PDB file of C-alpha atoms in Angstrom:
ATOM      1  CA  UNK W  23    -148.855  52.963-107.187  1.00  0.00           C
ATOM      2  CA  UNK W  24    -146.433  50.846-109.225  1.00  0.00           C
ATOM      3  CA  UNK W  25    -143.993  53.735-109.574  1.00  0.00           C
ATOM      4  CA  UNK W  26    -144.088  54.278-105.819  1.00  0.00           C
ATOM      5  CA  UNK W  27    -143.391  50.577-105.172  1.00  0.00           C
ATOM      6  CA  UNK W  28    -140.595  50.493-107.739  1.00  0.00           C
ATOM      7  CA  UNK W  29    -138.959  53.490-106.069  1.00  0.00           C
ATOM      8  CA  UNK W  30    -138.698  51.867-102.650  1.00  0.00           C
ATOM      9  CA  UNK W  31    -135.380  50.415-101.512  1.00  0.00           C
ATOM     10  CA  UNK W  32    -135.200  46.618-101.762  1.00  0.00           C
ATOM     11  CA  UNK W  33    -138.334  46.510-103.918  1.00  0.00           C
ATOM     12  CA  UNK W  34    -138.428  44.726-107.253  1.00  0.00           C
ATOM     13  CA  UNK W  35    -140.838  43.557-109.904  1.00  0.00           C
ATOM     14  CA  UNK W  36    -140.114  40.168-111.411  1.00  0.00           C
ATOM     15  CA  UNK W  37    -141.450  39.785-114.934  1.00  0.00           C
ATOM     16  CA  UNK W  38    -141.846  36.634-117.015  1.00  0.00           C
ATOM     17  CA  UNK W  39    -141.825  37.133-120.771  1.00  0.00           C
ATOM     18  CA  UNK W  40    -142.390  35.019-123.827  1.00  0.00           C
ATOM     19  CA  UNK W  41    -141.479  36.355-127.261  1.00  0.00           C
ATOM     20  CA  UNK W  42    -141.071  39.892-125.837  1.00  0.00           C
ATOM     21  CA  UNK W  43    -144.568  39.792-124.279  1.00  0.00           C
ATOM     22  CA  UNK W  44    -145.080  40.077-120.524  1.00  0.00           C
ATOM     23  CA  UNK W  45    -146.973  36.970-119.449  1.00  0.00           C
ATOM     24  CA  UNK W  46    -146.648  37.193-115.657  1.00  0.00           C
ATOM     25  CA  UNK W  47    -145.280  39.396-112.902  1.00  0.00           C
ATOM     26  CA  UNK W  48    -145.042  39.812-109.150  1.00  0.00           C
ATOM     27  CA  UNK W  49    -143.735  42.341-106.667  1.00  0.00           C
ATOM     28  CA  UNK W  50    -140.999  41.388-104.229  1.00  0.00           C
ATOM     29  CA  UNK W  51    -140.098  43.484-101.176  1.00  0.00           C
ATOM     30  CA  UNK W  52    -137.675  43.020 -98.324  1.00  0.00           C
ATOM     31  CA  UNK W  53    -139.822  43.858 -95.290  1.00  0.00           C
ATOM     32  CA  UNK W  54    -137.748  42.686 -92.328  1.00  0.00           C
ATOM     33  CA  UNK W  55    -134.211  41.396 -91.864  1.00  0.00           C
ATOM     34  CA  UNK W  56    -135.301  37.810 -92.403  1.00  0.00           C
ATOM     35  CA  UNK W  57    -138.593  38.220 -94.293  1.00  0.00           C
ATOM     36  CA  UNK W  58    -139.468  39.123 -97.863  1.00  0.00           C
ATOM     37  CA  UNK W  59    -143.004  39.631 -99.157  1.00  0.00           C
ATOM     38  CA  UNK W  60    -144.279  38.520-102.525  1.00  0.00           C
ATOM     39  CA  UNK W  61    -147.403  40.215-103.796  1.00  0.00           C
ATOM     40  CA  UNK W  62    -149.502  40.977-106.839  1.00  0.00           C
ATOM     41  CA  UNK W  63    -148.543  37.705-108.504  1.00  0.00           C
ATOM     42  CA  UNK W  64    -150.540  37.564-111.694  1.00  0.00           C
ATOM     43  CA  UNK W  65    -150.446  35.619-114.935  1.00  0.00           C
ATOM     44  CA  UNK W  66    -152.016  36.667-118.232  1.00  0.00           C
ATOM     45  CA  UNK W  67    -155.128  34.544-118.931  1.00  0.00           C
ATOM     46  CA  UNK W  68    -153.709  32.695-121.973  1.00  0.00           C
ATOM     47  CA  UNK W  69    -150.798  31.504-119.809  1.00  0.00           C
ATOM     48  CA  UNK W  70    -152.721  30.413-116.738  1.00  0.00           C
ATOM     49  CA  UNK W  71    -152.678  26.748-115.667  1.00  0.00           C
ATOM     50  CA  UNK W  72    -149.395  26.160-117.482  1.00  0.00           C
ATOM     51  CA  UNK W  73    -146.993  26.340-114.538  1.00  0.00           C
ATOM     52  CA  UNK W  74    -146.021  29.984-115.082  1.00  0.00           C
ATOM     53  CA  UNK W  75    -147.135  31.091-111.605  1.00  0.00           C
ATOM     54  CA  UNK W  76    -145.245  28.190-110.008  1.00  0.00           C
ATOM     55  CA  UNK W  77    -142.076  29.112-111.880  1.00  0.00           C
ATOM     56  CA  UNK W  78    -142.386  32.799-111.017  1.00  0.00           C
ATOM     57  CA  UNK W  79    -143.071  32.083-107.335  1.00  0.00           C
ATOM     58  CA  UNK W  80    -140.064  29.758-107.207  1.00  0.00           C
ATOM     59  CA  UNK W  81    -137.915  32.443-108.868  1.00  0.00           C
ATOM     60  CA  UNK W  82    -139.128  35.003-106.317  1.00  0.00           C
ATOM     61  CA  UNK W  83    -138.243  32.667-103.454  1.00  0.00           C
ATOM     62  CA  UNK W  84    -134.791  31.962-104.888  1.00  0.00           C
ATOM     63  CA  UNK W  85    -134.152  35.646-105.557  1.00  0.00           C
ATOM     64  CA  UNK W  86    -135.154  36.661-102.021  1.00  0.00           C
ATOM     65  CA  UNK W  87    -133.066  33.923-100.436  1.00  0.00           C
ATOM     66  CA  UNK W  88    -130.034  34.579-102.633  1.00  0.00           C
ATOM     67  CA  UNK W  89    -130.136  38.384-102.616  1.00  0.00           C
ATOM     68  CA  UNK W  90    -131.287  39.161 -99.088  1.00  0.00           C
ATOM     69  CA  UNK W  91    -130.545  35.857 -97.296  1.00  0.00           C
ATOM     70  CA  UNK W  92    -134.098  35.904 -95.926  1.00  0.00           C
ATOM     71  CA  UNK W  93    -135.362  32.904 -94.036  1.00  0.00           C
ATOM     72  CA  UNK W  94    -139.073  33.362 -94.787  1.00  0.00           C
ATOM     73  CA  UNK W  95    -141.305  34.503 -97.616  1.00  0.00           C
ATOM     74  CA  UNK W  96    -144.628  36.093 -96.678  1.00  0.00           C
ATOM     75  CA  UNK W  97    -147.653  36.752 -98.816  1.00  0.00           C
ATOM     76  CA  UNK W  98    -151.184  37.954 -98.180  1.00  0.00           C
ATOM     77  CA  UNK W  99    -154.193  36.084 -99.521  1.00  0.00           C
ATOM     78  CA  UNK W 100    -157.875  36.924 -99.554  1.00  0.00           C
ATOM     79  CA  UNK W 101    -159.642  34.825 -96.923  1.00  0.00           C
ATOM     80  CA  UNK W 102    -162.740  34.491 -99.097  1.00  0.00           C
ATOM     81  CA  UNK W 103    -160.694  32.851-101.909  1.00  0.00           C
ATOM     82  CA  UNK W 104    -160.139  29.284-100.655  1.00  0.00           C
ATOM     83  CA  UNK W 105    -158.687  28.190-104.004  1.00  0.00           C
ATOM     84  CA  UNK W 106    -155.998  30.844-103.567  1.00  0.00           C
ATOM     85  CA  UNK W 107    -155.078  29.741-100.048  1.00  0.00           C
ATOM     86  CA  UNK W 108    -155.075  26.088-101.161  1.00  0.00           C
ATOM     87  CA  UNK W 109    -152.729  26.947-104.044  1.00  0.00           C
ATOM     88  CA  UNK W 110    -150.164  28.439-101.684  1.00  0.00           C
ATOM     89  CA  UNK W 111    -150.585  25.679 -99.102  1.00  0.00           C
ATOM     90  CA  UNK W 112    -149.656  23.155-101.788  1.00  0.00           C
ATOM     91  CA  UNK W 113    -146.456  25.147-102.265  1.00  0.00           C
ATOM     92  CA  UNK W 114    -145.490  24.973 -98.587  1.00  0.00           C
ATOM     93  CA  UNK W 115    -147.035  28.188 -97.258  1.00  0.00           C
ATOM     94  CA  UNK W 116    -148.751  28.131 -93.879  1.00  0.00           C
ATOM     95  CA  UNK W 117    -151.054  30.577 -92.124  1.00  0.00           C
ATOM     96  CA  UNK W 118    -149.358  32.793 -89.537  1.00  0.00           C
ATOM     97  CA  UNK W 119    -152.535  33.980 -87.805  1.00  0.00           C
ATOM     98  CA  UNK W 120    -151.976  37.599 -88.875  1.00  0.00           C
ATOM     99  CA  UNK W 121    -154.895  39.291 -90.613  1.00  0.00           C
ATOM    100  CA  UNK W 122    -155.627  42.658 -92.208  1.00  0.00           C
ATOM    101  CA  UNK W 123    -158.850  44.159 -93.513  1.00  0.00           C
ATOM    102  CA  UNK W 124    -158.960  44.464 -97.286  1.00  0.00           C
ATOM    103  CA  UNK W 125    -157.660  47.962 -98.156  1.00  0.00           C
ATOM    104  CA  UNK W 126    -160.355  50.595 -98.495  1.00  0.00           C
ATOM    105  CA  UNK W 127    -158.609  52.067-101.525  1.00  0.00           C
ATOM    106  CA  UNK W 128    -159.938  51.874-105.074  1.00  0.00           C
ATOM    107  CA  UNK W 129    -156.383  51.274-106.349  1.00  0.00           C
ATOM    108  CA  UNK W 130    -156.783  47.723-105.021  1.00  0.00           C
ATOM    109  CA  UNK W 131    -160.146  47.255-106.684  1.00  0.00           C
ATOM    110  CA  UNK W 132    -163.669  47.652-105.447  1.00  0.00           C
ATOM    111  CA  UNK W 133    -164.798  44.565-103.541  1.00  0.00           C
ATOM    112  CA  UNK W 134    -167.960  42.877-104.776  1.00  0.00           C
ATOM    113  CA  UNK W 135    -168.262  41.082-101.427  1.00  0.00           C
ATOM    114  CA  UNK W 136    -168.446  42.865 -98.086  1.00  0.00           C
ATOM    115  CA  UNK W 137    -166.034  42.022 -95.289  1.00  0.00           C
ATOM    116  CA  UNK W 138    -163.012  40.916 -97.305  1.00  0.00           C
ATOM    117  CA  UNK W 139    -160.035  40.044 -95.147  1.00  0.00           C
ATOM    118  CA  UNK W 140    -156.370  39.329 -95.901  1.00  0.00           C
ATOM    119  CA  UNK W 141    -154.550  36.429 -94.250  1.00  0.00           C
ATOM    120  CA  UNK W 142    -150.773  36.200 -93.935  1.00  0.00           C
ATOM    121  CA  UNK W 143    -149.075  33.030 -95.117  1.00  0.00           C
ATOM    122  CA  UNK W 144    -145.373  32.250 -94.808  1.00  0.00           C
ATOM    123  CA  UNK W 145    -142.925  29.672 -96.058  1.00  0.00           C
ATOM    124  CA  UNK W 146    -139.522  28.878 -94.603  1.00  0.00           C
ATOM    125  CA  UNK W 147    -136.677  29.467 -97.054  1.00  0.00           C
ATOM    126  CA  UNK W 148    -133.716  27.624 -95.559  1.00  0.00           C
ATOM    127  CA  UNK W 149    -130.332  28.793 -96.799  1.00  0.00           C
ATOM    128  CA  UNK W 150    -128.314  26.221 -98.722  1.00  0.00           C
ATOM    129  CA  UNK W 151    -125.883  24.271 -96.554  1.00  0.00           C
TER     130      UNK W 151
END
């Protein structure tokens, strides 16, 4: 799945390293003329709660704005993870009202809870004046 994503046009993986070790990563994709999507943001457990995710998300936003001149960043969160939605709300993301069922594909994991749902959140990325 990662190889397929990496092979798409306007699709990148951003990787944070420390002492030649990958400590965090995310996938960034241009999806529409003015919208980029950030997904699969993850941080290695020893580096969690140290601001790494914030820095990587900020880098993704800056990269998307600077490279593609997008005006919005979109991401998808699991509805049943309120701490996840709260995290992104604190960073300026708002719900769009769009929803998707959780993928029925073992590559995304096997849900332990029935009825998982994804919610779209977006943040405006104004271009510098």
